Structures are given as structure tokens and as C-alpha cells.
mmCIF file of C-alpha atoms and ligand atoms in Angstrom:
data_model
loop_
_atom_site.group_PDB
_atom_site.id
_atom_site.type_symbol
_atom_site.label_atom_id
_atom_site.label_comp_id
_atom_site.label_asym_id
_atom_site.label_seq_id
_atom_site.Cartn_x
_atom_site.Cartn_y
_atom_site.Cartn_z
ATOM 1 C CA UNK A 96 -16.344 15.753 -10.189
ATOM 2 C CA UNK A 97 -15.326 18.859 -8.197
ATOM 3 C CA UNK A 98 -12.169 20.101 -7.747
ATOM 4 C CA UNK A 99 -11.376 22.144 -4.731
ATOM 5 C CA UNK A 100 -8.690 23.524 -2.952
ATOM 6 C CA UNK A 101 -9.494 24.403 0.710
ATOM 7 C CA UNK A 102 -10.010 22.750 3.616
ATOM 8 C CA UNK A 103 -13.121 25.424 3.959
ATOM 9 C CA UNK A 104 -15.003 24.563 0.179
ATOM 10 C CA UNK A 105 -14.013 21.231 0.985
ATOM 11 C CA UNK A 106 -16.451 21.414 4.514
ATOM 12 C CA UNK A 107 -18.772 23.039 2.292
ATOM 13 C CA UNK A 108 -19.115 20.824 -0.060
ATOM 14 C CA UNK A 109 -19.763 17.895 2.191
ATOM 15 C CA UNK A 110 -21.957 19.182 4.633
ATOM 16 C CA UNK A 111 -25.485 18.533 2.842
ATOM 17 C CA UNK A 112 -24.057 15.578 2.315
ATOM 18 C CA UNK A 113 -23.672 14.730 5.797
ATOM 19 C CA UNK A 114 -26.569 16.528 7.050
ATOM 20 C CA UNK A 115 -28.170 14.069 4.671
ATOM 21 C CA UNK A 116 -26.596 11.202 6.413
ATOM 22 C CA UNK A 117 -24.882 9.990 2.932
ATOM 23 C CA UNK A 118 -21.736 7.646 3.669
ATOM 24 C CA UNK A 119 -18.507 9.746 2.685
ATOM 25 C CA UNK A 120 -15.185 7.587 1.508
ATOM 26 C CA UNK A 121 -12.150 9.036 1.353
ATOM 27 C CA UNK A 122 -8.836 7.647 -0.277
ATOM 28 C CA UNK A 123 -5.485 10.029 0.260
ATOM 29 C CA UNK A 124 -2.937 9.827 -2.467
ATOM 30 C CA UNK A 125 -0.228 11.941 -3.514
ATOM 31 C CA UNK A 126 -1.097 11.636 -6.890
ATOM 32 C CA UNK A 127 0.789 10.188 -10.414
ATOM 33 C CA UNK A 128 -2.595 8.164 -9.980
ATOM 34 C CA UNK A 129 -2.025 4.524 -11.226
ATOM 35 C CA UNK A 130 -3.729 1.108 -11.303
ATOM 36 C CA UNK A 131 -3.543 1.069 -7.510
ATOM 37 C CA UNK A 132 -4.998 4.266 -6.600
ATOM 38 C CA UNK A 133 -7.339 3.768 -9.105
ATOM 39 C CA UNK A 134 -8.382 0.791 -7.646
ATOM 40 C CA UNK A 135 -8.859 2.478 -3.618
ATOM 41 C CA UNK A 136 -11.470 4.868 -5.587
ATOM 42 C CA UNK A 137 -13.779 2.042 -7.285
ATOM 43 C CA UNK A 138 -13.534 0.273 -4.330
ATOM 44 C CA UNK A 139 -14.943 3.527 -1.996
ATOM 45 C CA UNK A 140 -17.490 4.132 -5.324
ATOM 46 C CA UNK A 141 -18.764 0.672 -4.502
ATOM 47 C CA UNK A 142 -18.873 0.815 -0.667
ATOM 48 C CA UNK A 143 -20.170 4.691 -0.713
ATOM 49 C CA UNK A 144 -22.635 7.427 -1.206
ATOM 50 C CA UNK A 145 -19.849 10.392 -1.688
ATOM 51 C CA UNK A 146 -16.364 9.582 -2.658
ATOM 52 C CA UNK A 147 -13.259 12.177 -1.788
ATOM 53 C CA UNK A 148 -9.857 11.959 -3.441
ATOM 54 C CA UNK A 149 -7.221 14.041 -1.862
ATOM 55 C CA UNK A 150 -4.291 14.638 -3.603
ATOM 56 C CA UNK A 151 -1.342 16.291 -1.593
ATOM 57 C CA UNK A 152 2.467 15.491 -2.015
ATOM 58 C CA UNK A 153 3.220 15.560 1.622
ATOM 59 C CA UNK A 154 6.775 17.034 2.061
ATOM 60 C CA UNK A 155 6.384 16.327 5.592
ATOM 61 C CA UNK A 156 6.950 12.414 4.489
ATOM 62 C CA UNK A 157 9.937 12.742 2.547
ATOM 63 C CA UNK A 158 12.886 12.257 3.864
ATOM 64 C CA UNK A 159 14.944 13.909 1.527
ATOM 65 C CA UNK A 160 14.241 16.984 -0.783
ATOM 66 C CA UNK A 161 15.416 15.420 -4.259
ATOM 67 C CA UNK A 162 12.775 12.745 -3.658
ATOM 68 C CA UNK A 163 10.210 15.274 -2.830
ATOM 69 C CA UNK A 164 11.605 17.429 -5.953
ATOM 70 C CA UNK A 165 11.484 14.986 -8.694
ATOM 71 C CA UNK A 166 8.011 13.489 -7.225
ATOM 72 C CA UNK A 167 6.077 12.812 -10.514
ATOM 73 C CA UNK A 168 3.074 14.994 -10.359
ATOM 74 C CA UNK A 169 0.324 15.287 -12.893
ATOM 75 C CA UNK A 170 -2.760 16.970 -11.671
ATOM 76 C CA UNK A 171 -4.343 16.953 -14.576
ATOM 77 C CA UNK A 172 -4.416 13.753 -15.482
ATOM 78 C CA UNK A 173 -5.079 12.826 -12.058
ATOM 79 C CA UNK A 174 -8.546 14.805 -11.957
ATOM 80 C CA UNK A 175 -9.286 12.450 -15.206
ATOM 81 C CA UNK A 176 -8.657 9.430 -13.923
ATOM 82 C CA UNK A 177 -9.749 10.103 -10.112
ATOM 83 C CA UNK A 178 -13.436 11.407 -12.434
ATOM 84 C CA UNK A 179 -13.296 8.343 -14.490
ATOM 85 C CA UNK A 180 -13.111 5.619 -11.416
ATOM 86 C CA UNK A 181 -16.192 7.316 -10.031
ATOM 87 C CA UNK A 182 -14.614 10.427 -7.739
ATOM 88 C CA UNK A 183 -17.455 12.976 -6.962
ATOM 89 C CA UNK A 184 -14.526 15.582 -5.420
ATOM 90 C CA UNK A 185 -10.937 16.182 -5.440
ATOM 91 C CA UNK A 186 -9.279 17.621 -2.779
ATOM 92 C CA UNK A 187 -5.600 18.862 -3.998
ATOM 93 C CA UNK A 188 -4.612 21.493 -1.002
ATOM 94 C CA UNK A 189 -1.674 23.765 -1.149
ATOM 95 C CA UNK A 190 1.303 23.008 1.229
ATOM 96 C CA UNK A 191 0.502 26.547 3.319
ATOM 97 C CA UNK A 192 -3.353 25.343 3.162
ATOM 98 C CA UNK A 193 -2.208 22.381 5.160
ATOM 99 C CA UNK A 194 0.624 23.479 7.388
ATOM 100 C CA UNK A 195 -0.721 27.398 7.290
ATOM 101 C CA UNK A 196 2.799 29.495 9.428
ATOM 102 C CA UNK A 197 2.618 28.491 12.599
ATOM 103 C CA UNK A 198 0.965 24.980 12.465
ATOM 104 C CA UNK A 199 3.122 23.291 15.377
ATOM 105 C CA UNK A 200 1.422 20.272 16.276
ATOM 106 C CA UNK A 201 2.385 16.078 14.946
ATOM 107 C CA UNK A 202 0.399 13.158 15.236
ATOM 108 C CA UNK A 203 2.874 10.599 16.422
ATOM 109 C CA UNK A 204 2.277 6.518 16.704
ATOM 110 C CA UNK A 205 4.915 5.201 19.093
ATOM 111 C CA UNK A 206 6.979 1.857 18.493
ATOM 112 C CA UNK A 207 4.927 0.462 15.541
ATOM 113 C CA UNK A 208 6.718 3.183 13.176
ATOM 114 C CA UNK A 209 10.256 1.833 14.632
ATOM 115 C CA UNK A 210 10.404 -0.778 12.672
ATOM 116 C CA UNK A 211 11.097 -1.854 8.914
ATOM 117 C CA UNK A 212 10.320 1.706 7.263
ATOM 118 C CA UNK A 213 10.946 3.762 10.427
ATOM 119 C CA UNK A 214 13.886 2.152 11.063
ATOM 120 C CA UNK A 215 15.316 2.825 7.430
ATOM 121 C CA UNK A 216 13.402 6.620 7.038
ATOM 122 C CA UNK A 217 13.717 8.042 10.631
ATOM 123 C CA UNK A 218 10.820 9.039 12.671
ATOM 124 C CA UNK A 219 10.459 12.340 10.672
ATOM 125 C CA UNK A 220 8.733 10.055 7.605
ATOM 126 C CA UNK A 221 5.765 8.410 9.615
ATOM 127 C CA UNK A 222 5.361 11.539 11.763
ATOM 128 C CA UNK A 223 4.894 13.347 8.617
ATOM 129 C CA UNK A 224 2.337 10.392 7.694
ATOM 130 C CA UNK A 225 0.596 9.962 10.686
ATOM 131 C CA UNK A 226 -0.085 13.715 10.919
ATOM 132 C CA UNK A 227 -1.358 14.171 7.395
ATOM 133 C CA UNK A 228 -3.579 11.550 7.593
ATOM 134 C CA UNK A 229 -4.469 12.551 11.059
ATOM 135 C CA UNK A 230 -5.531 16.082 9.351
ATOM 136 C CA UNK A 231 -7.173 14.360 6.292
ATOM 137 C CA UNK A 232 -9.571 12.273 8.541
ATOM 138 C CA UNK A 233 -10.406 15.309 10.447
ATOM 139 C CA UNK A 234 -10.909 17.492 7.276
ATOM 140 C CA UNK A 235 -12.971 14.960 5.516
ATOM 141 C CA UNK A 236 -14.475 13.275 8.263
ATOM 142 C CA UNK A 237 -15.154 9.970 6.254
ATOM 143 C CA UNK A 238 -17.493 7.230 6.992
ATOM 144 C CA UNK A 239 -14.626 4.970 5.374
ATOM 145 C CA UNK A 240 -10.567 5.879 4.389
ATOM 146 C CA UNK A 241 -9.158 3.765 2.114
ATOM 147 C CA UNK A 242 -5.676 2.180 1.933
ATOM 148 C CA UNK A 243 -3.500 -0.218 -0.289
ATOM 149 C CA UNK A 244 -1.854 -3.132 1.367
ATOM 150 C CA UNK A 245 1.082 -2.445 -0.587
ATOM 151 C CA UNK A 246 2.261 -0.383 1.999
ATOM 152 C CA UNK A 247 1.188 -2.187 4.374
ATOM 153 C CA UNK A 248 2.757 -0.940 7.761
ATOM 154 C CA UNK A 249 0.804 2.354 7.163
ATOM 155 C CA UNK A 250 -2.258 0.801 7.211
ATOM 156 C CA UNK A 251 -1.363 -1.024 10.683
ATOM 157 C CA UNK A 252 0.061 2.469 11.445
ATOM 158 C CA UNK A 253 -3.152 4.477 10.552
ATOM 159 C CA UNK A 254 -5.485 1.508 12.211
ATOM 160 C CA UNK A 255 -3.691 2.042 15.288
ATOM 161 C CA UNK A 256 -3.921 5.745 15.646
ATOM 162 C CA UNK A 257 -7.631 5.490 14.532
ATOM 163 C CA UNK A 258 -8.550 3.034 17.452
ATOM 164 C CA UNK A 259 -5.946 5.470 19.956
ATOM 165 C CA UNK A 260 -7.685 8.280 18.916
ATOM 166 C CA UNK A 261 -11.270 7.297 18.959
ATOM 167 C CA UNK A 262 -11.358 8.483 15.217
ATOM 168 C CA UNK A 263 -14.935 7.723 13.863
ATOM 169 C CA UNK A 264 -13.639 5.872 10.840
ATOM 170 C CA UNK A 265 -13.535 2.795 9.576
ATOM 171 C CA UNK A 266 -9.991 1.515 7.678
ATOM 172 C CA UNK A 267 -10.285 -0.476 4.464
ATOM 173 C CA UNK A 268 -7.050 -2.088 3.355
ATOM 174 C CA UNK A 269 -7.268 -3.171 -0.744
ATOM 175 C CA UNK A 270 -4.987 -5.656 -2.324
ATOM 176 C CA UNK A 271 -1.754 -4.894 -4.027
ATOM 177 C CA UNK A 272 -2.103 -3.678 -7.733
ATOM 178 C CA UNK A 273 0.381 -5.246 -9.982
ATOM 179 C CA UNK A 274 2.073 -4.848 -13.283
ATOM 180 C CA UNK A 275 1.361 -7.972 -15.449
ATOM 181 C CA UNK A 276 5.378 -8.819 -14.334
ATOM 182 C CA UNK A 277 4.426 -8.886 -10.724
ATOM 183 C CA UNK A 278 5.979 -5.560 -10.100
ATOM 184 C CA UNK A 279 3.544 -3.455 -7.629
ATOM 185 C CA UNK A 280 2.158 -0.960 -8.966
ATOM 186 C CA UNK A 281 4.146 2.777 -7.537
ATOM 187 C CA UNK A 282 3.739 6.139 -8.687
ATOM 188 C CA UNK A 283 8.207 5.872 -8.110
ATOM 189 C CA UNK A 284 8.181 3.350 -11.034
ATOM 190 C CA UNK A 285 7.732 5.804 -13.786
ATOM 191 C CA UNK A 286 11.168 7.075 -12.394
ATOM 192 C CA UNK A 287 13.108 3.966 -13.104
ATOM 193 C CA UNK A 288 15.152 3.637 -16.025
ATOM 194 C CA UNK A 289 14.436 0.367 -18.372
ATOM 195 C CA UNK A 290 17.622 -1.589 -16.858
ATOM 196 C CA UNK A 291 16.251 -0.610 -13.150
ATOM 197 C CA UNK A 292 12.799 -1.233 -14.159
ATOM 198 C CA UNK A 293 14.169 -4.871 -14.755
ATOM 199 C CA UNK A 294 15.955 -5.057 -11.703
ATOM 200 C CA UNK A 295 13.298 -3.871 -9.900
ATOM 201 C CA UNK A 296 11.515 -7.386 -10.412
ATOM 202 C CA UNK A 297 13.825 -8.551 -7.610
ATOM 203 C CA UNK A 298 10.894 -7.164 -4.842
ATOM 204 C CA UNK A 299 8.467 -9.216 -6.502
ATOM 205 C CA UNK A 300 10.638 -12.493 -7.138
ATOM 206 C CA UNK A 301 12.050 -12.658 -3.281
ATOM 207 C CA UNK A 302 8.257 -12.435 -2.038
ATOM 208 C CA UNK A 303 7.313 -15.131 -4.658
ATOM 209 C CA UNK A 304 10.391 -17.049 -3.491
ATOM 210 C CA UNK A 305 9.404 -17.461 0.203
ATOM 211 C CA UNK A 306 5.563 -17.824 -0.687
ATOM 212 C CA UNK A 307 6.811 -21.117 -3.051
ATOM 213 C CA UNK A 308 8.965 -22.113 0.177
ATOM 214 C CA UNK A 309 6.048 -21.688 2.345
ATOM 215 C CA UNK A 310 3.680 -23.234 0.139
ATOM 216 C CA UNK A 311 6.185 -26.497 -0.070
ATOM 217 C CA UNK A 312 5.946 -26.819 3.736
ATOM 218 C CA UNK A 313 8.461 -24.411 5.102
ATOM 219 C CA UNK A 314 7.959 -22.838 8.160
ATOM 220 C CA UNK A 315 11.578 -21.948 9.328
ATOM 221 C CA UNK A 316 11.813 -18.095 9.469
ATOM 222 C CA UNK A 317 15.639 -17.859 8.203
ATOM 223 C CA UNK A 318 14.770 -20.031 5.454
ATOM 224 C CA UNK A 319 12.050 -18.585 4.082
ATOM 225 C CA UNK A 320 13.858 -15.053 4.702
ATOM 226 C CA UNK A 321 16.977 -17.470 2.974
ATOM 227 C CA UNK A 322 14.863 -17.654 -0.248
ATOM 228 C CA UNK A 323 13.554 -14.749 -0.686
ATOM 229 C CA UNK A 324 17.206 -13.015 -0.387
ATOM 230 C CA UNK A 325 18.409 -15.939 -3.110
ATOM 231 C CA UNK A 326 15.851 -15.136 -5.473
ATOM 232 C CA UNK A 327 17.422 -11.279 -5.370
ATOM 233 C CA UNK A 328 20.393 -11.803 -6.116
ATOM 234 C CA UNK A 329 20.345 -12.787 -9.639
ATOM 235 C CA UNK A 330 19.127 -8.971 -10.401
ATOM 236 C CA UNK A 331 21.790 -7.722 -8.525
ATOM 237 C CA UNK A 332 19.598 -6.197 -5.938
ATOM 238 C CA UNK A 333 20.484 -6.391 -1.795
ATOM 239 C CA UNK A 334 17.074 -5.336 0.248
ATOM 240 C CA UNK A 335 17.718 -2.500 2.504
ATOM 241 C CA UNK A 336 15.360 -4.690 4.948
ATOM 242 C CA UNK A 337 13.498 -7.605 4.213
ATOM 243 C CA UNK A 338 11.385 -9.113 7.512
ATOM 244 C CA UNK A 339 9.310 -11.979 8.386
ATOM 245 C CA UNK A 340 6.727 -9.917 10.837
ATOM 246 C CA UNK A 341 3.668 -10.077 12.808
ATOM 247 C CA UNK A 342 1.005 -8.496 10.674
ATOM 248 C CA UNK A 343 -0.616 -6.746 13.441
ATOM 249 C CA UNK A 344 2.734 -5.511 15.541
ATOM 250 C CA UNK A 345 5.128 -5.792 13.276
ATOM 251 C CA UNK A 346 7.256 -7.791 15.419
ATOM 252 C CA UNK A 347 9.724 -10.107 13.736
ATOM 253 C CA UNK A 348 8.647 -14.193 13.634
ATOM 254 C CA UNK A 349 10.936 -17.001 13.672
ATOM 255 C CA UNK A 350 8.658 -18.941 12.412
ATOM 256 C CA UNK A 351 5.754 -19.198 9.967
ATOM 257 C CA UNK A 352 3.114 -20.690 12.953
ATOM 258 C CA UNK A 353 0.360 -18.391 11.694
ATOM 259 C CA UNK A 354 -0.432 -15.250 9.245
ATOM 260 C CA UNK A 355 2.998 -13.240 8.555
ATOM 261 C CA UNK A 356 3.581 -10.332 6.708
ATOM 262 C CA UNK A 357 6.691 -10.774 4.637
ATOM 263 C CA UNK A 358 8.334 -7.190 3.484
ATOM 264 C CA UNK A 359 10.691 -6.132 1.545
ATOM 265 C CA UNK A 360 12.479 -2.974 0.722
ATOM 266 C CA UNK A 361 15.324 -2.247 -1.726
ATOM 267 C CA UNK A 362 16.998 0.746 -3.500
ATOM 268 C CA UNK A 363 16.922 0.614 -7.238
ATOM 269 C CA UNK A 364 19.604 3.532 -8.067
ATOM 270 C CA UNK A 365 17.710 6.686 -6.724
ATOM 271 C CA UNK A 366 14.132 4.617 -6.434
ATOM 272 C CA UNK A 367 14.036 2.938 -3.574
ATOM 273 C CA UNK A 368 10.758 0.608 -3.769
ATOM 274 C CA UNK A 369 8.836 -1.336 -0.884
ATOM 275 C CA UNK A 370 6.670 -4.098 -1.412
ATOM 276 C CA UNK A 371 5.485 -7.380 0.614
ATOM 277 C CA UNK A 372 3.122 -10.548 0.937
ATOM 278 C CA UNK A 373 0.801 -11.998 3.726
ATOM 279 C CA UNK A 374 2.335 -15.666 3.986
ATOM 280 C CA UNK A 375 -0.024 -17.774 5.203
ATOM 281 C CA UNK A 376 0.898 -21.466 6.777
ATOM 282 C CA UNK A 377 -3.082 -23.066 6.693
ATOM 283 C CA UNK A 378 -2.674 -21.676 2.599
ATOM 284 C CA UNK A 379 -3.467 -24.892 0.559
ATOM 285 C CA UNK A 380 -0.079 -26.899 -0.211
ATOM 286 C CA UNK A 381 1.322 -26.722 -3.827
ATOM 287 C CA UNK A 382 1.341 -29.610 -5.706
ATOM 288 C CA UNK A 383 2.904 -30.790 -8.861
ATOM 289 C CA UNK A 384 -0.314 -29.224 -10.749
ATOM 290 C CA UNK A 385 0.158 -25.651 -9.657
ATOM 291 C CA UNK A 386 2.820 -22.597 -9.695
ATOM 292 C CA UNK A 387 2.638 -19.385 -8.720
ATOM 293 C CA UNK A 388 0.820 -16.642 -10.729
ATOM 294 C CA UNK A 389 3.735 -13.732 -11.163
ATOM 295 C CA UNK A 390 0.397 -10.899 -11.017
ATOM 296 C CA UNK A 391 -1.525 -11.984 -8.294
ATOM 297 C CA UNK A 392 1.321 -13.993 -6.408
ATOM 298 C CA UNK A 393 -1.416 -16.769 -5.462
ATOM 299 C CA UNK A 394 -1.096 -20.385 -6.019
ATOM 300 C CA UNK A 395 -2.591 -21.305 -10.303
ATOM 301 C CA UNK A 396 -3.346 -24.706 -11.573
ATOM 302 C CA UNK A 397 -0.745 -24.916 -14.267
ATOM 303 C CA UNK A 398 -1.966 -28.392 -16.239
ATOM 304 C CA UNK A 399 -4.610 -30.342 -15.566
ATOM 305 C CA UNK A 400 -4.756 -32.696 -12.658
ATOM 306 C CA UNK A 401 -5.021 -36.457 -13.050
ATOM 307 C CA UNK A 402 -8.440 -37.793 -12.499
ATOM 308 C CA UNK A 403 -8.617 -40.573 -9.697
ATOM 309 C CA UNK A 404 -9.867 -43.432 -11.848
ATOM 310 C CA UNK A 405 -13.445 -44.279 -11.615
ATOM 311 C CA UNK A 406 -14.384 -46.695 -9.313
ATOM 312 C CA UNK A 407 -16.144 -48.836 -11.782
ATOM 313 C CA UNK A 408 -12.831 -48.983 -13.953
ATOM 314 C CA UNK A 409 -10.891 -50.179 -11.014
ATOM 315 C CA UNK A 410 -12.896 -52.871 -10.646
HETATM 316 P P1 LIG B 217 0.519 7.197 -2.453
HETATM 317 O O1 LIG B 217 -0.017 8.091 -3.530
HETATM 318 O O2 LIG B 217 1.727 6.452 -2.849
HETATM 319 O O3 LIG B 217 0.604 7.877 -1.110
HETATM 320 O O4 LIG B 217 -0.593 6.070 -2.266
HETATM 321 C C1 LIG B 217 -1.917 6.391 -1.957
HETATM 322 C C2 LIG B 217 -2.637 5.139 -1.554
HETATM 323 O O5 LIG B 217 -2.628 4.220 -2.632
HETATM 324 C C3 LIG B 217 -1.967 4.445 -0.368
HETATM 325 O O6 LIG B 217 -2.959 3.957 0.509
HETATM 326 C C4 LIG B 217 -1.223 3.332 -1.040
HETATM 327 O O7 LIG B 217 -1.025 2.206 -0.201
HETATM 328 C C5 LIG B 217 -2.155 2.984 -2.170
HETATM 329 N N1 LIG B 217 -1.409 2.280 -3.223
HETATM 330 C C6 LIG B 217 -0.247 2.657 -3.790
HETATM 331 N N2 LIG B 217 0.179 1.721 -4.665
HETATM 332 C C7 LIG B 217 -0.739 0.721 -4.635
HETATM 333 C C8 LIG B 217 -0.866 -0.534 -5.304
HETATM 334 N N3 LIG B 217 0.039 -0.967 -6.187
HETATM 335 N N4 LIG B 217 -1.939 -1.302 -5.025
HETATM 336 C C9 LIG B 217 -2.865 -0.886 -4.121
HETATM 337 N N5 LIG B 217 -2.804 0.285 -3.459
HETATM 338 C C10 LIG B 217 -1.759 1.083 -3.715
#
């Protein structure tokens, strides 16, 4: 794996490539590379011919500088691990490399980043994300960008400004990487302390509250929003928002009728962590047989079922 550093080697480095017609991925992360990331890069390995990591805290993202500041960042490791899941090069830009003095312009996605995170961060924070990976696509000019579902109103974010912009890429959401707790998998988590890291279980618990609801039958929006808030409370957690939405427009459902993303957001001391799960109302029903698995949040069989009886022994 190469690492390099400007947006010129970078262009460089991928032109044979292209002029070779090879498919390019590329999955933007800010780094502290985990489980999740890790995941985004075997996924592009699979799926492509050349595979770009960038890695770029984006202050233009964070809303305020003591997040930014105590950011966990490890390049080092992070060229390791990006290598080892099958990275052929790393693209870890300076700030001036990306926003050089004078660099005036923003890539801005109107209405969709109102809601649930825009709502809490401001404007500033998806401005700062839309334009970055506005950049990044333009940069890298991928075949295929990769992003996690665990943030999951960037991805509708960054497929809408794709399709606005006539962007010649196509976006690949990946499933939600989680601890073996259910906790999803954040680069912020190494920041919690062992009694937050425990509290922090609340995210997971309220989305595996209102999938149990849902799975029973429910299809009330309050109640299923009802549950999920319930199931927080025990950890002493209050979500900063937590929304029963379209999964395409993010507008708020009163009802589980179809698909609906359920999302969650709560401060945990300084961390404040995001999370959320597709509910889905055609999802088979849970009988007495099955529970939900705390890691993947899908239905398991817990025991086995009981066998009809044979015809023959019936009669
Ligand atoms: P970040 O470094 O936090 O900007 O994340 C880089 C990419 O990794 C984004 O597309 C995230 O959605 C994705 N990502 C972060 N955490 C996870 C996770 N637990 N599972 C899957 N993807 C993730």
C-alpha cells in the first residue's frame, strides 16, 4: 500500500489505473480505523480493481474545537490496518492541502441535513460533510464510495448530492459494525470512560426495544418511539433526538406502514454517540422460539421449535 499526501500524487497514482479502465473504490474515514471502517475497505477489495482509503479529520465537520482536539488519531496504525483489509493507497491530506488560503466555495444539500443531526449540529456540520466528500469524489474520482449505515443520514445525504450533481459514482451503504454488546462500532468509543462505556449500551437497547415492539405487531409510531425511550432509561441516558423517519427523506412517520429508519442520538458525558435501525413491518413476526441477537439486532431462534407431529402419529 501507498501512502500519499497530495491531491496531485494522489491523480498520479491513479491515472494508469484509469487509463486502464480498472474500477477505483474509495471509502473516506477520518481515521482511529475500527471494525467498521475496516469492514467499508474489504467490502470495496471485493467489489474493486483499486481500492483508496482517505484519511482526513475534517475540522470543517466539527462543531466544536475540543471534539476536533481530542479526536483520536493514529496514523500509523491506521496505514496497518487500512494495508491489512486489502488498501492499495492511502490518502491522508493536510488541512491546507484540502482547504489551500482562499478555498471559498461549500457543497450544500438543502432540507435533508435539517433534520435529526442538522437539527442538533447546525448547518455548519453537514456543510462541512457534504463539501469534503464533494472534494473527495472529485479528487478520487471512484467507480464506487463506500459508506456505513451507521450513520445513516449521510449516506441519504451523500446519495442525494451524487444524483443532484450528476456525480459519476455509485454509493454503497454497508451494515452497522458492532461490539459483541451491540454497541456500534465508533472511533468516539475509545473516548468513553468504563461507567460511560456501560451507559452507552442505552443506543443499542432503545433500537432493540422498538425492533422487539415492532416485531410483536406494533405499528403505532409513539409506541414504538415509547419503547425505545423506556429501554433508556434504566442507564440513565435521555436521547438528544430519537425519530421514527422515512429512510429516504427523513421525514418523521406516525406509523410503521412500511421500511423506517429508527435513530437515535444521545450524549454520554463529552461523547455524544448516534446510532439507528431499519424497522421493517413485512420482517417475519417473533415467536415464542426467537429473541433478538444483541450483535446483529436481527430476530435468532433461541430453543428449538416444536415439531408439528407427523401425520402418521396423529392418526
Ligand atoms: P468516520 O471515520 O467516522 O468518518 O467513518 C468513516 C466511514 O465509516 C463512514 O462512512 C461511517 O459511516 C463508516 N462507519 C463508522 N462506523 C461504522 C460502523 N460501526 N459500521 C459500519 N460503518 C461504519
Amino acid at each position: 500500500m501507498k501512502t500519499l499526501f497530495t491531491v496531485g500524487d494522489l491523480r498520479a497514482a491513479l491515472a494508469p489505473d484509469r487509463r486502464d479502465g480498472l474500477t477505483i473504490g474509495l471509502v473516506p474515514t477520518m481515521g482511529a480505523l475500527h471494525e467498521g471502517h475496516l469492514s467499508l475497505i474489504r467490502r470495496a477489495r471485493a467489489q474493486c480493481d483499486r481500492v483508496v482509503v482517505s484519511l482526513f479529520v475534517n475540522p470543517a465537520q466539527f462543531n466544536e474545537r475540543s471534539d476536533l482536539d481530542r479526536y483520536p488519531r493514529q496514523a500509523r496504525r491506521d496505514a496497518a490496518l487500512a494495508a491489512e483489509s486489502g488498501a492499495d493507497l492511502l490518502f491522508t491530506p493536510t488541512v491546507e492541502e484540502i482547504y489551500p488560503p482562499g478555498f471559498a466555495t461549500a457543497v450544500e444539500v438543502l432540507g435533508l441535513t435539517d433534520r435529526l443531526e442538522g437539527e442538533t449540529r447546525g448547518a455548519a456540520h453537514f456543510r462541512g460533510v457534504t463539501t469534503i466528500v464533494t472534494k473527495l469524489l472529485c479528487i478520487v474520482l471512484p467507480d464506487i464510495a463506500y459508506f456505513g449505515q451507521k450513520d445513516a443520514q449521510q449516506v441519504v445525504v451523500v446519495r442525494r448530492l451524487v444524483v443532484d450533481l450528476n456525480l459519476p459514482v455509485r454509493v454503497e451503504a454497508c451494515p452497522t459494525v458492532r461490539e459483541p454488546d451491540g454497541l456500534a462500532m465508533s472511533s468516539r468509543n475509545a473516548l468513553l470512560s468504563a461507567e460511560e462505556r456501560s451507559r452507552a449500551l442505552a443506543l443499542p437497547a432503545a433500537l432493540n426495544a422498538a425492533r422487539v415492539r415492532a416485531a410483536a405487531g406494533e405499528r403505532s409510531g409513539d409506541a414504538l418511539l415509547d419503547a425505545a425511550r423506556e429501554a433508556m432509561l434504566p442507564f440513565g441516558v435521555e436521547p438528544e433526538y430519537l425519530a421514527l423517519v422515512d429512510p429516504d427523506t427523513l421525514e418523521p412517520l406516525g406509523a410503521l406502514a412500511r421500511e423506517a429508519l429508527l435513530a437515535v442520538a444521545a450524549q454520554i458525558g463529552e461523547i455524544r454517540l448516534i446510532d439507528n435501525a431499519v424497522l421493517n413491518p413485512t420482517a417475519a413476526r417473533l415467536d415464542e422460539t426467537q429473541s433478538i441477537d444483541d450483535e446483529t439486532l436481527q430476530p435468532t431462534v433461541t430453543s428449538t421449535p416444536r415439531q408439528p407431529l407427523p401425520r402418521k402419529a396423529i392418526a
